[in-house]
mmCIF file of C-alpha atoms and ligand atoms in Angstrom:
data_model
loop_
_atom_site.group_PDB
_atom_site.id
_atom_site.type_symbol
_atom_site.label_atom_id
_atom_site.label_comp_id
_atom_site.label_asym_id
_atom_site.label_seq_id
_atom_site.Cartn_x
_atom_site.Cartn_y
_atom_site.Cartn_z
ATOM 1 C CA MET A 1 -17.423 4.839 -34.045
ATOM 2 C CA ALA A 2 -17.814 3.664 -37.654
ATOM 3 C CA ASN A 3 -14.786 1.844 -39.092
ATOM 4 C CA LYS A 4 -12.837 1.666 -35.830
ATOM 5 C CA ILE A 5 -10.983 -1.573 -35.185
ATOM 6 C CA PRO A 6 -12.686 -3.495 -32.343
ATOM 7 C CA VAL A 7 -10.200 -4.553 -29.657
ATOM 8 C CA GLY A 8 -10.316 -6.574 -26.463
ATOM 9 C CA VAL A 9 -8.349 -6.037 -23.246
ATOM 10 C CA LEU A 10 -7.047 -9.089 -21.357
ATOM 11 C CA GLY A 11 -6.445 -8.320 -17.676
ATOM 12 C CA ALA A 12 -8.789 -5.348 -18.042
ATOM 13 C CA THR A 13 -9.426 -5.066 -14.291
ATOM 14 C CA GLY A 14 -5.747 -4.551 -13.302
ATOM 15 C CA ALA A 15 -3.603 -1.413 -13.130
ATOM 16 C CA VAL A 16 -2.399 -1.707 -16.723
ATOM 17 C CA GLY A 17 -5.808 -2.907 -17.933
ATOM 18 C CA GLN A 18 -7.444 0.209 -16.479
ATOM 19 C CA LYS A 19 -4.874 2.361 -18.245
ATOM 20 C CA PHE A 20 -5.841 0.717 -21.561
ATOM 21 C CA VAL A 21 -9.485 1.496 -20.837
ATOM 22 C CA LYS A 22 -8.665 5.110 -19.996
ATOM 23 C CA LEU A 23 -6.227 5.741 -22.877
ATOM 24 C CA LEU A 24 -8.317 4.038 -25.557
ATOM 25 C CA GLU A 25 -11.417 6.106 -24.784
ATOM 26 C CA ASN A 26 -11.843 8.256 -27.920
ATOM 27 C CA HIS A 27 -8.898 6.632 -29.734
ATOM 28 C CA PRO A 28 -9.269 7.493 -33.424
ATOM 29 C CA TRP A 29 -8.561 3.959 -34.708
ATOM 30 C CA PHE A 30 -9.390 1.471 -31.936
ATOM 31 C CA GLU A 31 -12.541 0.860 -29.911
ATOM 32 C CA ILE A 32 -12.701 -1.449 -26.893
ATOM 33 C CA THR A 33 -15.534 -3.896 -27.426
ATOM 34 C CA GLU A 34 -14.520 -6.626 -24.962
ATOM 35 C CA LEU A 35 -13.016 -6.732 -21.476
ATOM 36 C CA ALA A 36 -11.617 -9.948 -20.011
ATOM 37 C CA ALA A 37 -10.030 -10.953 -16.703
ATOM 38 C CA SER A 38 -9.849 -13.888 -14.283
ATOM 39 C CA ASP A 39 -12.724 -16.106 -13.179
ATOM 40 C CA ARG A 40 -12.998 -13.836 -10.118
ATOM 41 C CA SER A 41 -14.180 -11.033 -12.417
ATOM 42 C CA ALA A 42 -15.819 -12.860 -15.344
ATOM 43 C CA GLY A 43 -19.599 -12.430 -15.446
ATOM 44 C CA LYS A 44 -19.568 -9.167 -13.465
ATOM 45 C CA PRO A 45 -20.197 -5.665 -14.849
ATOM 46 C CA TYR A 46 -16.816 -3.965 -15.307
ATOM 47 C CA LYS A 47 -17.576 -1.277 -12.710
ATOM 48 C CA ASP A 48 -18.069 -3.981 -10.060
ATOM 49 C CA ALA A 49 -15.147 -6.171 -11.140
ATOM 50 C CA THR A 50 -12.475 -3.477 -11.054
ATOM 51 C CA ALA A 51 -11.229 -1.198 -8.258
ATOM 52 C CA TRP A 52 -11.091 1.815 -10.611
ATOM 53 C CA ARG A 53 -8.203 4.105 -9.680
ATOM 54 C CA GLN A 54 -7.854 6.448 -12.663
ATOM 55 C CA SER A 55 -8.250 10.230 -12.614
ATOM 56 C CA THR A 56 -11.169 10.110 -15.097
ATOM 57 C CA PRO A 57 -14.365 8.039 -14.654
ATOM 58 C CA ILE A 58 -14.871 4.648 -16.284
ATOM 59 C CA PRO A 59 -16.081 5.406 -19.831
ATOM 60 C CA ASP A 60 -19.898 5.223 -19.847
ATOM 61 C CA ALA A 61 -19.919 2.669 -22.659
ATOM 62 C CA LEU A 62 -17.879 0.201 -20.565
ATOM 63 C CA LYS A 63 -19.270 0.607 -17.020
ATOM 64 C CA GLU A 64 -21.899 -2.091 -17.397
ATOM 65 C CA HIS A 65 -19.905 -4.169 -19.868
ATOM 66 C CA VAL A 66 -19.842 -7.752 -18.605
ATOM 67 C CA VAL A 67 -16.274 -9.021 -18.104
ATOM 68 C CA LYS A 68 -15.448 -12.170 -20.067
ATOM 69 C CA PRO A 69 -13.010 -14.979 -19.241
ATOM 70 C CA CYS A 70 -9.532 -14.771 -20.817
ATOM 71 C CA ALA A 71 -10.011 -17.502 -23.382
ATOM 72 C CA PRO A 72 -10.180 -17.481 -27.179
ATOM 73 C CA GLY A 73 -13.756 -16.946 -28.279
ATOM 74 C CA LEU A 74 -13.657 -13.156 -28.082
ATOM 75 C CA ASP A 75 -15.032 -11.408 -31.175
ATOM 76 C CA SER A 76 -12.156 -8.910 -31.477
ATOM 77 C CA HIS A 77 -9.243 -10.016 -33.662
ATOM 78 C CA VAL A 78 -6.813 -7.725 -31.768
ATOM 79 C CA VAL A 79 -6.292 -7.998 -28.001
ATOM 80 C CA PHE A 80 -4.177 -5.878 -25.684
ATOM 81 C CA SER A 81 -2.778 -7.844 -22.743
ATOM 82 C CA GLY A 82 -2.223 -6.469 -19.253
ATOM 83 C CA LEU A 83 -2.327 -9.952 -17.746
ATOM 84 C CA ASP A 84 -0.557 -10.966 -14.589
ATOM 85 C CA SER A 85 2.688 -12.687 -15.580
ATOM 86 C CA SER A 86 1.703 -15.845 -13.690
ATOM 87 C CA VAL A 87 -0.842 -16.535 -16.441
ATOM 88 C CA ALA A 88 0.121 -14.307 -19.383
ATOM 89 C CA GLY A 89 2.509 -16.794 -20.991
ATOM 90 C CA GLU A 90 -0.007 -19.532 -21.620
ATOM 91 C CA VAL A 91 -3.073 -17.342 -22.131
ATOM 92 C CA GLU A 92 -1.337 -15.163 -24.740
ATOM 93 C CA GLU A 93 -0.110 -18.254 -26.597
ATOM 94 C CA ASN A 94 -3.643 -19.669 -26.632
ATOM 95 C CA PHE A 95 -4.886 -16.469 -28.250
ATOM 96 C CA ALA A 96 -2.072 -16.273 -30.833
ATOM 97 C CA ARG A 97 -2.562 -19.927 -31.749
ATOM 98 C CA ALA A 98 -6.260 -19.256 -32.253
ATOM 99 C CA GLY A 99 -5.459 -16.445 -34.711
ATOM 100 C CA TYR A 100 -5.559 -13.335 -32.501
ATOM 101 C CA ILE A 101 -3.003 -10.538 -32.622
ATOM 102 C CA VAL A 102 -1.799 -10.132 -29.021
ATOM 103 C CA VAL A 103 -0.174 -6.797 -28.158
ATOM 104 C CA SER A 104 1.303 -7.524 -24.754
ATOM 105 C CA ASN A 105 2.772 -5.740 -21.744
ATOM 106 C CA SER A 106 3.775 -8.869 -19.920
ATOM 107 C CA LYS A 107 7.314 -10.123 -19.528
ATOM 108 C CA ASN A 108 6.646 -13.738 -20.493
ATOM 109 C CA HIS A 109 7.427 -13.636 -24.229
ATOM 110 C CA ARG A 110 9.658 -10.553 -24.432
ATOM 111 C CA MET A 111 12.883 -12.469 -24.788
ATOM 112 C CA ASP A 112 11.549 -15.236 -27.050
ATOM 113 C CA GLU A 113 13.771 -15.325 -30.157
ATOM 114 C CA ASP A 114 10.862 -14.988 -32.559
ATOM 115 C CA VAL A 115 8.849 -12.343 -30.661
ATOM 116 C CA PRO A 116 9.374 -8.642 -31.428
ATOM 117 C CA LEU A 117 10.256 -6.566 -28.346
ATOM 118 C CA LEU A 118 9.110 -3.382 -29.988
ATOM 119 C CA VAL A 119 9.815 0.312 -29.466
ATOM 120 C CA PRO A 120 8.431 1.912 -32.637
ATOM 121 C CA GLU A 121 10.991 4.738 -32.608
ATOM 122 C CA ILE A 122 13.908 2.307 -32.335
ATOM 123 C CA ASN A 123 13.331 -1.078 -33.954
ATOM 124 C CA PRO A 124 10.198 -1.005 -36.158
ATOM 125 C CA ASP A 125 11.873 -3.524 -38.507
ATOM 126 C CA HIS A 126 11.831 -6.158 -35.727
ATOM 127 C CA LEU A 127 8.125 -6.572 -36.548
ATOM 128 C CA ASP A 128 9.312 -8.661 -39.495
ATOM 129 C CA LEU A 129 9.884 -11.409 -36.885
ATOM 130 C CA ILE A 130 6.116 -12.013 -36.962
ATOM 131 C CA LYS A 131 6.634 -14.023 -40.170
ATOM 132 C CA THR A 132 9.256 -16.204 -38.442
ATOM 133 C CA GLN A 133 7.042 -16.610 -35.370
ATOM 134 C CA ARG A 134 4.116 -17.816 -37.469
ATOM 135 C CA ALA A 135 6.234 -20.164 -39.555
ATOM 136 C CA ARG A 136 7.970 -21.710 -36.515
ATOM 137 C CA ARG A 137 4.945 -22.035 -34.291
ATOM 138 C CA GLY A 138 2.276 -22.691 -36.923
ATOM 139 C CA TRP A 139 0.182 -19.805 -35.577
ATOM 140 C CA SER A 140 -2.106 -17.623 -37.651
ATOM 141 C CA GLY A 141 -2.054 -14.957 -34.936
ATOM 142 C CA ALA A 142 0.989 -13.393 -33.282
ATOM 143 C CA ILE A 143 2.436 -11.981 -30.070
ATOM 144 C CA VAL A 144 4.224 -8.620 -30.020
ATOM 145 C CA THR A 145 5.569 -7.250 -26.732
ATOM 146 C CA ASP A 146 6.651 -3.927 -25.289
ATOM 147 C CA PRO A 147 9.553 -3.456 -22.871
ATOM 148 C CA ASN A 148 9.591 -3.461 -19.102
ATOM 149 C CA CYS A 149 8.601 -0.107 -17.601
ATOM 150 C CA SER A 150 12.154 0.729 -16.511
ATOM 151 C CA THR A 151 13.728 -0.502 -19.772
ATOM 152 C CA ILE A 152 11.812 2.030 -21.856
ATOM 153 C CA GLY A 153 13.192 5.046 -19.947
ATOM 154 C CA LEU A 154 16.721 3.741 -20.428
ATOM 155 C CA VAL A 155 16.524 2.583 -24.026
ATOM 156 C CA LEU A 156 14.886 5.718 -25.444
ATOM 157 C CA PRO A 157 17.984 7.877 -24.756
ATOM 158 C CA LEU A 158 20.417 5.016 -25.397
ATOM 159 C CA ALA A 159 19.107 4.547 -28.964
ATOM 160 C CA PRO A 160 20.134 7.941 -30.415
ATOM 161 C CA LEU A 161 23.378 7.834 -28.386
ATOM 162 C CA ASP A 162 24.191 4.401 -29.791
ATOM 163 C CA ARG A 163 23.453 5.507 -33.352
ATOM 164 C CA ALA A 164 25.561 8.643 -33.113
ATOM 165 C CA PHE A 165 28.405 7.662 -30.797
ATOM 166 C CA GLY A 166 28.219 3.919 -30.009
ATOM 167 C CA VAL A 167 27.220 2.825 -26.494
ATOM 168 C CA LYS A 168 29.818 0.581 -24.783
ATOM 169 C CA ARG A 169 28.943 0.350 -21.087
ATOM 170 C CA VAL A 170 26.106 1.610 -18.929
ATOM 171 C CA ILE A 171 25.446 1.801 -15.205
ATOM 172 C CA VAL A 172 21.846 2.592 -14.270
ATOM 173 C CA THR A 173 20.196 3.082 -10.873
ATOM 174 C CA THR A 174 16.415 3.307 -10.828
ATOM 175 C CA MET A 175 13.906 4.881 -8.443
ATOM 176 C CA GLN A 176 10.675 3.190 -9.473
ATOM 177 C CA ALA A 177 7.128 4.243 -8.714
ATOM 178 C CA LEU A 178 4.640 2.274 -6.638
ATOM 179 C CA SER A 179 2.202 1.805 -9.534
ATOM 180 C CA GLY A 180 4.804 -0.410 -11.190
ATOM 181 C CA ALA A 181 3.914 -3.073 -8.646
ATOM 182 C CA GLY A 182 0.222 -3.109 -9.658
ATOM 183 C CA TYR A 183 -2.670 -2.529 -7.259
ATOM 184 C CA PRO A 184 -2.690 -2.775 -4.226
ATOM 185 C CA GLY A 185 1.063 -3.366 -4.557
ATOM 186 C CA HIS A 186 3.231 -2.532 -1.525
ATOM 187 C CA SER A 187 1.637 -1.637 1.779
ATOM 188 C CA ALA A 188 1.919 2.048 2.735
ATOM 189 C CA VAL A 189 3.452 0.963 6.043
ATOM 190 C CA ASP A 190 6.331 -0.643 4.145
ATOM 191 C CA MET A 191 6.852 2.378 1.901
ATOM 192 C CA ILE A 192 6.542 5.470 4.141
ATOM 193 C CA ASP A 193 9.967 6.767 5.191
ATOM 194 C CA ASN A 194 11.547 4.033 3.133
ATOM 195 C CA ILE A 195 13.191 2.752 -0.057
ATOM 196 C CA ILE A 196 13.103 -0.922 -1.016
ATOM 197 C CA PRO A 197 16.363 -1.804 -2.813
ATOM 198 C CA PHE A 198 14.988 -4.895 -4.535
ATOM 199 C CA ILE A 199 12.461 -5.479 -7.331
ATOM 200 C CA GLY A 200 12.284 -9.148 -8.291
ATOM 201 C CA GLY A 201 13.647 -9.880 -11.783
ATOM 202 C CA GLU A 202 13.905 -6.191 -12.671
ATOM 203 C CA GLU A 203 17.689 -5.864 -12.886
ATOM 204 C CA ASP A 204 17.933 -8.781 -15.270
ATOM 205 C CA LYS A 205 15.282 -7.201 -17.538
ATOM 206 C CA LEU A 206 17.069 -3.860 -17.510
ATOM 207 C CA GLU A 207 20.370 -5.509 -18.390
ATOM 208 C CA THR A 208 19.062 -7.647 -21.273
ATOM 209 C CA GLU A 209 15.980 -6.060 -22.878
ATOM 210 C CA PRO A 210 17.814 -2.938 -24.182
ATOM 211 C CA ARG A 211 20.373 -5.194 -25.897
ATOM 212 C CA LYS A 212 17.574 -6.951 -27.814
ATOM 213 C CA ILE A 213 15.818 -3.677 -28.686
ATOM 214 C CA LEU A 214 19.063 -2.050 -29.885
ATOM 215 C CA GLY A 215 19.999 -5.256 -31.693
ATOM 216 C CA ARG A 216 20.000 -5.782 -35.471
ATOM 217 C CA LEU A 217 17.546 -8.041 -37.255
ATOM 218 C CA GLU A 218 19.670 -10.363 -39.403
ATOM 219 C CA GLY A 219 17.553 -12.766 -41.432
ATOM 220 C CA ASP A 220 15.198 -14.433 -38.995
ATOM 221 C CA GLN A 221 17.068 -13.557 -35.806
ATOM 222 C CA ILE A 222 18.194 -10.589 -33.781
ATOM 223 C CA ARG A 223 21.867 -10.023 -33.108
ATOM 224 C CA PHE A 224 21.909 -8.389 -29.676
ATOM 225 C CA ALA A 225 23.744 -5.081 -29.241
ATOM 226 C CA GLU A 226 27.095 -5.654 -27.576
ATOM 227 C CA CYS A 227 26.859 -2.960 -24.900
ATOM 228 C CA GLN A 228 27.115 -4.033 -21.254
ATOM 229 C CA ILE A 229 24.604 -2.793 -18.709
ATOM 230 C CA SER A 230 24.791 -2.939 -14.904
ATOM 231 C CA ALA A 231 21.501 -2.149 -13.126
ATOM 232 C CA HIS A 232 20.405 -1.341 -9.565
ATOM 233 C CA THR A 233 16.634 -1.134 -9.087
ATOM 234 C CA ASN A 234 14.784 0.462 -6.160
ATOM 235 C CA ARG A 235 11.121 0.994 -5.249
ATOM 236 C CA VAL A 236 10.430 4.485 -3.913
ATOM 237 C CA PHE A 237 7.436 6.326 -2.465
ATOM 238 C CA VAL A 238 6.266 7.923 -5.729
ATOM 239 C CA GLU A 239 2.881 7.160 -7.291
ATOM 240 C CA ASP A 240 3.766 7.202 -11.027
ATOM 241 C CA GLY A 241 6.970 7.778 -13.003
ATOM 242 C CA HIS A 242 10.255 5.888 -12.939
ATOM 243 C CA THR A 243 13.429 7.977 -12.480
ATOM 244 C CA GLU A 244 16.800 6.545 -13.553
ATOM 245 C CA CYS A 245 20.349 7.827 -12.990
ATOM 246 C CA VAL A 246 22.494 6.707 -15.914
ATOM 247 C CA SER A 247 26.255 6.772 -16.644
ATOM 248 C CA VAL A 248 27.343 5.842 -20.172
ATOM 249 C CA GLU A 249 30.650 4.999 -21.805
ATOM 250 C CA LEU A 250 30.686 5.785 -25.528
ATOM 251 C CA ASP A 251 32.906 4.655 -28.424
ATOM 252 C CA LYS A 252 33.298 8.208 -29.714
ATOM 253 C CA LYS A 253 33.943 11.172 -27.427
ATOM 254 C CA PRO A 254 31.314 13.830 -28.258
ATOM 255 C CA SER A 255 30.913 17.149 -26.463
ATOM 256 C CA LEU A 256 27.983 17.527 -24.065
ATOM 257 C CA ALA A 257 26.369 19.861 -26.586
ATOM 258 C CA GLU A 258 26.557 17.143 -29.254
ATOM 259 C CA VAL A 259 25.037 14.630 -26.852
ATOM 260 C CA ALA A 260 22.213 17.022 -25.933
ATOM 261 C CA ARG A 261 21.509 17.653 -29.614
ATOM 262 C CA ALA A 262 21.438 13.930 -30.454
ATOM 263 C CA LEU A 263 18.888 13.353 -27.687
ATOM 264 C CA ALA A 264 16.686 16.381 -28.313
ATOM 265 C CA ASP A 265 16.631 15.980 -32.116
ATOM 266 C CA PHE A 266 15.717 12.291 -31.995
ATOM 267 C CA THR A 267 12.573 11.546 -33.971
ATOM 268 C CA SER A 268 11.716 8.465 -35.953
ATOM 269 C CA LEU A 269 9.078 6.555 -37.923
ATOM 270 C CA PRO A 270 6.134 7.112 -35.510
ATOM 271 C CA GLN A 271 6.669 10.865 -35.730
ATOM 272 C CA GLU A 272 6.956 10.728 -39.553
ATOM 273 C CA LEU A 273 3.775 8.665 -39.725
ATOM 274 C CA LYS A 274 2.082 10.960 -37.180
ATOM 275 C CA LEU A 275 0.777 7.962 -35.246
ATOM 276 C CA PRO A 276 -1.904 9.145 -32.790
ATOM 277 C CA PHE A 277 0.090 8.149 -29.663
ATOM 278 C CA ALA A 278 3.493 9.237 -30.966
ATOM 279 C CA PRO A 279 4.847 12.195 -28.994
ATOM 280 C CA ALA A 280 6.224 15.024 -31.136
ATOM 281 C CA ARG A 281 9.546 14.495 -29.313
ATOM 282 C CA PRO A 282 10.299 11.047 -27.791
ATOM 283 C CA ILE A 283 13.000 12.694 -25.622
ATOM 284 C CA LEU A 284 12.737 16.118 -24.043
ATOM 285 C CA VAL A 285 15.981 17.576 -22.700
ATOM 286 C CA THR A 286 15.769 19.967 -19.753
ATOM 287 C CA THR A 287 18.565 22.213 -18.529
ATOM 288 C CA ASP A 288 16.824 23.042 -15.218
ATOM 289 C CA ARG A 289 19.308 21.875 -12.648
ATOM 290 C CA ASP A 290 16.813 19.985 -10.443
ATOM 291 C CA ARG A 291 14.650 18.317 -13.094
ATOM 292 C CA PRO A 292 13.213 15.901 -14.169
ATOM 293 C CA GLN A 293 10.985 15.227 -11.162
ATOM 294 C CA PRO A 294 8.172 12.631 -11.269
ATOM 295 C CA ARG A 295 5.405 14.886 -9.958
ATOM 296 C CA PHE A 296 6.072 17.604 -12.532
ATOM 297 C CA ASP A 297 7.476 15.825 -15.569
ATOM 298 C CA ARG A 298 5.856 12.374 -15.902
ATOM 299 C CA ASP A 299 3.042 13.629 -18.142
ATOM 300 C CA ALA A 300 5.397 15.161 -20.731
ATOM 301 C CA GLY A 301 4.153 14.379 -24.232
ATOM 302 C CA ASN A 302 0.945 12.977 -22.708
ATOM 303 C CA GLY A 303 3.107 10.522 -20.747
ATOM 304 C CA MET A 304 4.805 9.263 -23.946
ATOM 305 C CA SER A 305 8.026 11.348 -23.826
ATOM 306 C CA ALA A 306 11.056 10.573 -21.674
ATOM 307 C CA VAL A 307 12.530 13.635 -19.977
ATOM 308 C CA VAL A 308 16.328 13.810 -19.720
ATOM 309 C CA GLY A 309 18.041 16.258 -17.387
ATOM 310 C CA ARG A 310 21.236 16.808 -15.424
ATOM 311 C CA LEU A 311 23.310 15.928 -18.488
ATOM 312 C CA ARG A 312 26.954 16.252 -17.494
ATOM 313 C CA GLU A 313 30.359 14.678 -17.893
ATOM 314 C CA CYS A 314 31.115 11.518 -15.948
ATOM 315 C CA PRO A 315 34.542 11.168 -14.307
ATOM 316 C CA VAL A 316 34.397 7.363 -14.628
ATOM 317 C CA PHE A 317 32.502 6.841 -17.910
ATOM 318 C CA ASP A 318 31.881 9.627 -20.482
ATOM 319 C CA ILE A 319 28.473 11.146 -19.734
ATOM 320 C CA ARG A 320 25.748 10.882 -17.105
ATOM 321 C CA PHE A 321 22.157 12.043 -16.881
ATOM 322 C CA VAL A 322 18.797 11.507 -15.175
ATOM 323 C CA VAL A 323 15.835 10.216 -17.197
ATOM 324 C CA LEU A 324 12.185 10.038 -16.197
ATOM 325 C CA SER A 325 9.375 8.179 -17.974
ATOM 326 C CA HIS A 326 5.761 7.401 -17.116
ATOM 327 C CA ASN A 327 5.698 3.730 -16.167
ATOM 328 C CA THR A 328 2.038 2.952 -16.824
ATOM 329 C CA VAL A 329 1.789 5.072 -20.001
ATOM 330 C CA ARG A 330 5.083 4.921 -21.959
ATOM 331 C CA GLY A 331 6.109 1.944 -19.822
ATOM 332 C CA ALA A 332 2.922 -0.074 -20.340
ATOM 333 C CA ALA A 333 -0.469 0.703 -21.937
ATOM 334 C CA GLY A 334 0.622 3.720 -24.025
ATOM 335 C CA ALA A 335 3.567 1.738 -25.407
ATOM 336 C CA ALA A 336 1.315 -1.143 -26.456
ATOM 337 C CA ILE A 337 -1.127 1.269 -28.113
ATOM 338 C CA LEU A 338 1.730 2.899 -30.072
ATOM 339 C CA ASN A 339 2.908 -0.590 -31.071
ATOM 340 C CA ALA A 340 -0.576 -1.443 -32.338
ATOM 341 C CA GLU A 341 -0.763 1.829 -34.276
ATOM 342 C CA LEU A 342 2.476 1.041 -36.101
ATOM 343 C CA MET A 343 1.254 -2.513 -36.732
ATOM 344 C CA LYS A 344 -1.984 -1.176 -38.204
ATOM 345 C CA VAL A 345 -0.117 1.073 -40.636
ATOM 346 C CA ARG A 346 2.140 -1.836 -41.675
ATOM 347 C CA GLY A 347 -0.817 -4.199 -42.125
ATOM 348 C CA ASP A 348 0.243 -6.433 -39.211
ATOM 349 C CA LEU A 349 -3.234 -6.319 -37.620
ATOM 350 C CA ASP A 350 -4.993 -7.764 -40.673
HETATM 351 N N1 NAP B 1 2.082 -1.713 -13.446
HETATM 352 C C1 NAP B 1 3.031 -1.355 -14.330
HETATM 353 O O1 NAP B 1 3.578 -0.228 -14.294
HETATM 354 C C2 NAP B 1 3.481 -2.305 -15.395
HETATM 355 C C3 NAP B 1 4.320 -1.821 -16.388
HETATM 356 C C4 NAP B 1 4.723 -2.669 -17.427
HETATM 357 C C5 NAP B 1 4.296 -3.969 -17.448
HETATM 358 N N2 NAP B 1 3.487 -4.454 -16.468
HETATM 359 C C6 NAP B 1 3.043 -5.845 -16.585
HETATM 360 O O2 NAP B 1 1.656 -5.846 -16.954
HETATM 361 C C7 NAP B 1 0.995 -6.947 -16.355
HETATM 362 C C8 NAP B 1 -0.151 -6.456 -15.484
HETATM 363 O O3 NAP B 1 0.355 -5.667 -14.420
HETATM 364 P P1 NAP B 1 -0.628 -4.884 -13.431
HETATM 365 O O4 NAP B 1 0.241 -3.993 -12.653
HETATM 366 O O5 NAP B 1 -1.769 -4.304 -14.218
HETATM 367 O O6 NAP B 1 -1.184 -6.116 -12.520
HETATM 368 P P2 NAP B 1 -2.543 -6.222 -11.692
HETATM 369 O O7 NAP B 1 -3.044 -4.876 -11.308
HETATM 370 O O8 NAP B 1 -2.283 -7.213 -10.631
HETATM 371 O O9 NAP B 1 -3.603 -6.864 -12.766
HETATM 372 C C9 NAP B 1 -3.500 -8.193 -13.222
HETATM 373 C C10 NAP B 1 -4.627 -8.547 -14.181
HETATM 374 O O10 NAP B 1 -4.473 -9.935 -14.544
HETATM 375 C C11 NAP B 1 -5.731 -10.613 -14.312
HETATM 376 N N3 NAP B 1 -5.513 -12.011 -13.917
HETATM 377 C C12 NAP B 1 -4.896 -12.466 -12.794
HETATM 378 N N4 NAP B 1 -4.950 -13.818 -12.758
HETATM 379 C C13 NAP B 1 -5.622 -14.207 -13.866
HETATM 380 C C14 NAP B 1 -6.023 -15.464 -14.386
HETATM 381 N N5 NAP B 1 -5.740 -16.619 -13.756
HETATM 382 N N6 NAP B 1 -6.698 -15.504 -15.553
HETATM 383 C C15 NAP B 1 -7.010 -14.348 -16.195
HETATM 384 N N7 NAP B 1 -6.674 -13.106 -15.745
HETATM 385 C C16 NAP B 1 -5.985 -13.055 -14.598
HETATM 386 C C17 NAP B 1 -6.396 -9.840 -13.190
HETATM 387 O O11 NAP B 1 -7.785 -10.093 -13.184
HETATM 388 P P3 NAP B 1 -8.663 -10.106 -11.820
HETATM 389 O O12 NAP B 1 -8.880 -8.668 -11.433
HETATM 390 O O13 NAP B 1 -9.916 -10.771 -12.238
HETATM 391 O O14 NAP B 1 -7.875 -10.860 -10.797
HETATM 392 C C18 NAP B 1 -6.035 -8.405 -13.578
HETATM 393 O O15 NAP B 1 -6.920 -7.959 -14.584
HETATM 394 C C19 NAP B 1 2.061 -7.724 -15.561
HETATM 395 O O16 NAP B 1 2.536 -8.760 -16.354
HETATM 396 C C20 NAP B 1 3.124 -6.666 -15.297
HETATM 397 O O17 NAP B 1 4.399 -7.216 -15.109
HETATM 398 C C21 NAP B 1 3.059 -3.641 -15.455
#
């Protein structure tokens, strides 16, 4: 454990918080030393405060760890946040103001002008906004966010397509897993034999977040990408893994083979730096005619790769495909861990 960076987890008892605890066990650079949650959990041993629902046991070192309240005063300088969005906004600001580096999953600060909405493969330079954030807000700490769990599956393939061919217009229809609603989430009675064609706030996120991520940092602000996105979001009876059907209009008119190559060959800074959570390939392209499927493909690249399949021409736009990504790994805790790894290498955690 010598020389690892001590980190805290805010919202450690929730679905995303548990994923941080699971994924950070044995991380080569980070070690969880503090767990924090609401007053309902503070003061209890972690094993009693959380309804653990991961496929591996609670790490021995954390079972008896006493949960702390979510207030500055933690010893760790770096905190991962899986806080409920009803409280994340204010709590994360309190931490950043007090000098902590907050690596967040919550929606509250994603669209703030001076907060990086980071996907390390796509917009690592947006981390330079930390300087602006500190200057404007007078903070010694900082907040860095990762995208919504359905945004990440869309923006990973859009990024290489935009670079190579220019993305003009997108229509996306999602089939989103139950775990995206936290635990206990929807009742089984509501979900069996059913699809719920509404996820509050989700379509707006899917239509705006990719435009910030694909945007260009110009001085101290981001010029949003000009593409237009129309989103339909649905909750389906799948445990983990968001599936999205995507049609894209491009500026250039590449062949399907050129599109497939642009997706499959896409690698970036995290792969060059060999960051521990960086998948060898951010996008895996399958030619199997009935894949990707959540049950079989969500763990690709340890849950950090998006799987693209059913790539074909679109009679209305130019191309269409299906993409699958793991919503609580690449869409939540794993994304924040990759963000923190890039920040460590750049010196943003100091
Ligand atoms: N689930 C996903 O796939 C996913 C993906 C991307 C982003 N997110 C975002 O990540 C965040 C967490 O989602 P989740 O699914 O993990 O939710 P969750 O299971 O409901 O967990 C929420 C966490 O927030 C804590 N909390 C609630 N009220 C609090 C308060 N007043 N003060 C301090 N802590 C409080 C809870 O602690 P107690 O147990 O003590 O109540 C719990 O640890 C949300 O903002 C969500 O939008 C989720």
